[in-house]
mmCIF file of C-alpha atoms in Angstrom:
data_model
loop_
_atom_site.group_PDB
_atom_site.id
_atom_site.type_symbol
_atom_site.label_atom_id
_atom_site.label_comp_id
_atom_site.label_asym_id
_atom_site.label_seq_id
_atom_site.Cartn_x
_atom_site.Cartn_y
_atom_site.Cartn_z
ATOM 1 C CA HIS H 1 19.666 111.993 -72.067
ATOM 2 C CA ALA H 2 23.122 110.558 -72.502
ATOM 3 C CA GLY H 3 26.278 112.517 -72.986
ATOM 4 C CA ALA H 4 29.745 113.301 -71.771
ATOM 5 C CA ASP H 5 31.204 116.245 -69.910
ATOM 6 C CA LYS H 6 34.748 115.513 -71.044
ATOM 7 C CA VAL H 7 36.506 113.532 -73.734
ATOM 8 C CA SER H 8 40.039 112.181 -73.423
ATOM 9 C CA LEU H 9 42.292 112.026 -76.476
ATOM 10 C CA ASN H 10 45.642 110.248 -76.566
ATOM 11 C CA THR H 11 46.756 108.280 -79.639
ATOM 12 C CA SER H 12 44.225 110.150 -81.789
ATOM 13 C CA ALA H 13 45.773 113.474 -80.734
ATOM 14 C CA VAL H 14 49.259 112.281 -81.703
ATOM 15 C CA LYS H 15 48.020 111.007 -85.065
ATOM 16 C CA ASP H 16 46.110 114.250 -85.754
ATOM 17 C CA PRO H 17 47.026 117.096 -83.365
ATOM 18 C CA LYS H 18 44.580 119.424 -85.127
ATOM 19 C CA LEU H 19 41.781 117.217 -83.766
ATOM 20 C CA VAL H 20 42.438 118.798 -80.358
ATOM 21 C CA ARG H 21 42.070 122.268 -81.854
ATOM 22 C CA SER H 22 38.852 121.478 -83.732
ATOM 23 C CA ALA H 23 37.327 119.619 -80.776
ATOM 24 C CA SER H 24 38.100 122.426 -78.344
ATOM 25 C CA LYS H 25 36.599 124.976 -80.732
ATOM 26 C CA ALA H 26 33.477 122.868 -81.200
ATOM 27 C CA PHE H 27 32.889 121.855 -77.582
ATOM 28 C CA GLY H 28 35.015 124.205 -75.453
ATOM 29 C CA ASN H 29 38.445 123.477 -74.033
ATOM 30 C CA GLN H 30 36.938 122.533 -70.658
ATOM 31 C CA CYS H 31 35.694 119.352 -72.375
ATOM 32 C CA ILE H 32 39.004 118.276 -73.909
ATOM 33 C CA VAL H 33 41.464 116.216 -71.880
ATOM 34 C CA VAL H 34 44.659 115.122 -73.590
ATOM 35 C CA ALA H 35 46.076 111.965 -72.037
ATOM 36 C CA ILE H 36 49.853 111.656 -72.167
ATOM 37 C CA ASP H 37 51.606 108.328 -71.589
ATOM 38 C CA ALA H 38 55.163 109.306 -70.685
ATOM 39 C CA LYS H 39 58.271 107.161 -70.428
ATOM 40 C CA ARG H 40 61.641 108.338 -69.096
ATOM 41 C CA ILE H 41 64.327 108.069 -71.779
ATOM 42 C CA ALA H 42 67.102 109.965 -69.957
ATOM 43 C CA PRO H 43 67.417 111.888 -66.688
ATOM 44 C CA GLY H 44 64.941 114.765 -66.907
ATOM 45 C CA LYS H 45 63.720 113.693 -70.367
ATOM 46 C CA TRP H 46 60.515 111.836 -71.215
ATOM 47 C CA GLU H 47 58.954 110.607 -74.449
ATOM 48 C CA VAL H 48 55.286 110.346 -75.446
ATOM 49 C CA PHE H 49 54.040 106.817 -76.145
ATOM 50 C CA THR H 50 50.769 105.798 -77.816
ATOM 51 C CA HIS H 51 48.528 102.753 -78.133
ATOM 52 C CA GLY H 52 48.378 102.118 -74.408
ATOM 53 C CA GLY H 53 52.091 102.731 -73.977
ATOM 54 C CA ARG H 54 53.215 100.293 -76.661
ATOM 55 C CA ASN H 55 54.406 102.649 -79.404
ATOM 56 C CA SER H 56 57.257 105.145 -79.182
ATOM 57 C CA THR H 57 56.667 108.499 -80.903
ATOM 58 C CA GLY H 58 59.961 110.355 -80.492
ATOM 59 C CA ILE H 59 57.944 113.322 -79.150
ATOM 60 C CA ASP H 60 59.250 115.122 -76.053
ATOM 61 C CA VAL H 61 56.621 115.132 -73.295
ATOM 62 C CA ILE H 62 57.177 118.751 -72.218
ATOM 63 C CA GLN H 63 56.988 120.074 -75.789
ATOM 64 C CA TRP H 64 53.883 117.943 -76.414
ATOM 65 C CA ALA H 65 52.170 119.227 -73.266
ATOM 66 C CA ARG H 66 52.828 122.817 -74.334
ATOM 67 C CA GLN H 67 51.604 122.135 -77.883
ATOM 68 C CA MET H 68 48.417 120.496 -76.627
ATOM 69 C CA ARG H 69 47.793 123.500 -74.358
ATOM 70 C CA GLU H 70 48.245 125.803 -77.372
ATOM 71 C CA TYR H 71 45.874 123.655 -79.432
ATOM 72 C CA GLY H 72 43.140 123.983 -76.829
ATOM 73 C CA ALA H 73 43.426 121.129 -74.351
ATOM 74 C CA GLY H 74 41.691 122.139 -71.141
ATOM 75 C CA GLU H 75 43.370 119.470 -69.030
ATOM 76 C CA LEU H 76 46.154 116.925 -69.244
ATOM 77 C CA LEU H 77 46.037 113.405 -67.834
ATOM 78 C CA LEU H 78 49.698 112.538 -67.298
ATOM 79 C CA THR H 79 50.588 108.887 -66.770
ATOM 80 C CA SER H 80 54.117 107.839 -65.914
ATOM 81 C CA MET H 81 54.603 104.492 -67.614
ATOM 82 C CA ASP H 82 57.649 103.955 -65.408
ATOM 83 C CA ALA H 83 55.660 104.335 -62.174
ATOM 84 C CA ASP H 84 52.300 102.925 -63.302
ATOM 85 C CA GLY H 85 51.400 99.750 -61.452
ATOM 86 C CA THR H 86 54.444 99.868 -59.160
ATOM 87 C CA GLN H 87 52.664 101.398 -56.145
ATOM 88 C CA ALA H 88 56.058 102.996 -55.394
ATOM 89 C CA GLY H 89 54.896 106.604 -55.773
ATOM 90 C CA TYR H 90 54.239 109.006 -58.616
ATOM 91 C CA ASP H 91 57.046 110.286 -60.848
ATOM 92 C CA ILE H 92 57.453 113.629 -59.092
ATOM 93 C CA PRO H 93 60.110 115.098 -61.453
ATOM 94 C CA LEU H 94 57.986 114.273 -64.528
ATOM 95 C CA THR H 95 54.831 115.659 -62.972
ATOM 96 C CA ARG H 96 56.527 118.843 -61.782
ATOM 97 C CA ALA H 97 58.163 119.417 -65.178
ATOM 98 C CA VAL H 98 54.840 119.156 -67.009
ATOM 99 C CA CYS H 99 52.834 121.105 -64.417
ATOM 100 C CA ASP H 100 55.358 123.932 -64.408
ATOM 101 C CA ALA H 101 55.379 124.051 -68.237
ATOM 102 C CA VAL H 102 51.633 124.587 -68.736
ATOM 103 C CA ASP H 103 48.923 126.734 -67.183
ATOM 104 C CA ILE H 104 46.126 124.161 -67.354
ATOM 105 C CA PRO H 105 45.215 121.478 -64.818
ATOM 106 C CA VAL H 106 47.351 118.336 -64.841
ATOM 107 C CA ILE H 107 46.079 115.071 -63.361
ATOM 108 C CA ALA H 108 48.933 112.871 -62.121
ATOM 109 C CA SER H 109 48.564 109.152 -62.773
ATOM 110 C CA GLY H 110 50.675 106.081 -62.136
ATOM 111 C CA GLY H 111 52.347 104.888 -58.973
ATOM 112 C CA ALA H 112 50.023 105.485 -56.012
ATOM 113 C CA GLY H 113 50.771 102.938 -53.306
ATOM 114 C CA ASN H 114 49.810 104.809 -50.159
ATOM 115 C CA LEU H 115 48.004 107.979 -49.149
ATOM 116 C CA ASP H 116 51.203 109.989 -48.706
ATOM 117 C CA HIS H 117 51.949 109.443 -52.391
ATOM 118 C CA LEU H 118 48.792 111.440 -53.171
ATOM 119 C CA THR H 119 49.846 114.406 -51.051
ATOM 120 C CA ASP H 120 53.438 114.194 -52.339
ATOM 121 C CA VAL H 121 52.480 114.559 -56.006
ATOM 122 C CA LEU H 122 50.027 117.361 -55.268
ATOM 123 C CA ARG H 123 52.530 119.336 -53.196
ATOM 124 C CA ASP H 124 55.917 118.440 -54.662
ATOM 125 C CA GLY H 125 54.789 117.562 -58.180
ATOM 126 C CA HIS H 126 52.469 120.585 -58.443
ATOM 127 C CA ALA H 127 49.666 118.367 -59.808
ATOM 128 C CA SER H 128 46.143 119.777 -59.864
ATOM 129 C CA ALA H 129 44.592 116.379 -59.167
ATOM 130 C CA VAL H 130 45.511 112.722 -58.751
ATOM 131 C CA LEU H 131 44.318 109.498 -60.304
ATOM 132 C CA ALA H 132 44.753 106.336 -58.252
ATOM 133 C CA ALA H 133 43.539 102.838 -58.994
ATOM 134 C CA SER H 134 45.360 99.940 -57.338
ATOM 135 C CA ILE H 135 45.076 101.316 -53.800
ATOM 136 C CA PHE H 136 41.298 101.255 -54.216
ATOM 137 C CA HIS H 137 40.894 98.137 -56.371
ATOM 138 C CA PHE H 138 42.835 95.975 -53.922
ATOM 139 C CA GLY H 139 40.941 97.415 -50.942
ATOM 140 C CA THR H 140 44.027 98.951 -49.351
ATOM 141 C CA TYR H 141 42.211 102.259 -48.866
ATOM 142 C CA THR H 142 38.765 103.682 -49.493
ATOM 143 C CA VAL H 143 38.102 106.854 -51.451
ATOM 144 C CA ARG H 144 36.820 108.370 -48.204
ATOM 145 C CA GLN H 145 40.133 107.602 -46.450
ATOM 146 C CA ALA H 146 42.054 109.197 -49.311
ATOM 147 C CA LYS H 147 39.937 112.347 -49.207
ATOM 148 C CA GLU H 148 40.236 112.615 -45.428
ATOM 149 C CA HIS H 149 44.016 112.209 -45.700
ATOM 150 C CA LEU H 150 44.216 115.027 -48.263
ATOM 151 C CA LYS H 151 42.002 117.254 -46.105
ATOM 152 C CA SER H 152 44.108 116.588 -42.986
ATOM 153 C CA ALA H 153 47.186 117.530 -45.031
ATOM 154 C CA GLY H 154 45.585 120.914 -45.716
ATOM 155 C CA LEU H 155 44.790 120.209 -49.355
ATOM 156 C CA PRO H 156 41.456 121.276 -50.857
ATOM 157 C CA VAL H 157 39.101 118.345 -51.361
ATOM 158 C CA ARG H 158 35.356 117.699 -51.554
ATOM 159 C CA LEU H 159 34.326 115.198 -48.882
#
């Protein structure tokens, strides 16, 4: 038996926001993750981009996050295009602004360069979870090391 527990929508949600509503009604909001690619356009202001971060939409990230929550998204995957790939740390102000605007889990993505970055975005950014890639792909850290670091920082984690 094949299947999926969750589906992530990004460009398709921007093109047809009602897709989020119909999908969450059909499958339950716990299955619907809306991915948001955010780019800073001014201090404290971010815009939604689509097509892997190539296309500007003119949509404010905070308003979009709230709308997607209203339409039935069960989770948001928030990627800072400014921080992604830099390994210089997550965009804490962006993450905090989105997390504080919605009452659903937000996964922070983009910028992890060391294990303290993970704890920083969870504590200071109010993220529910973190996504990290480069620190694992390049062998800098193992997933086990990351989990142990979070646990030693007093954050809940499954080892």
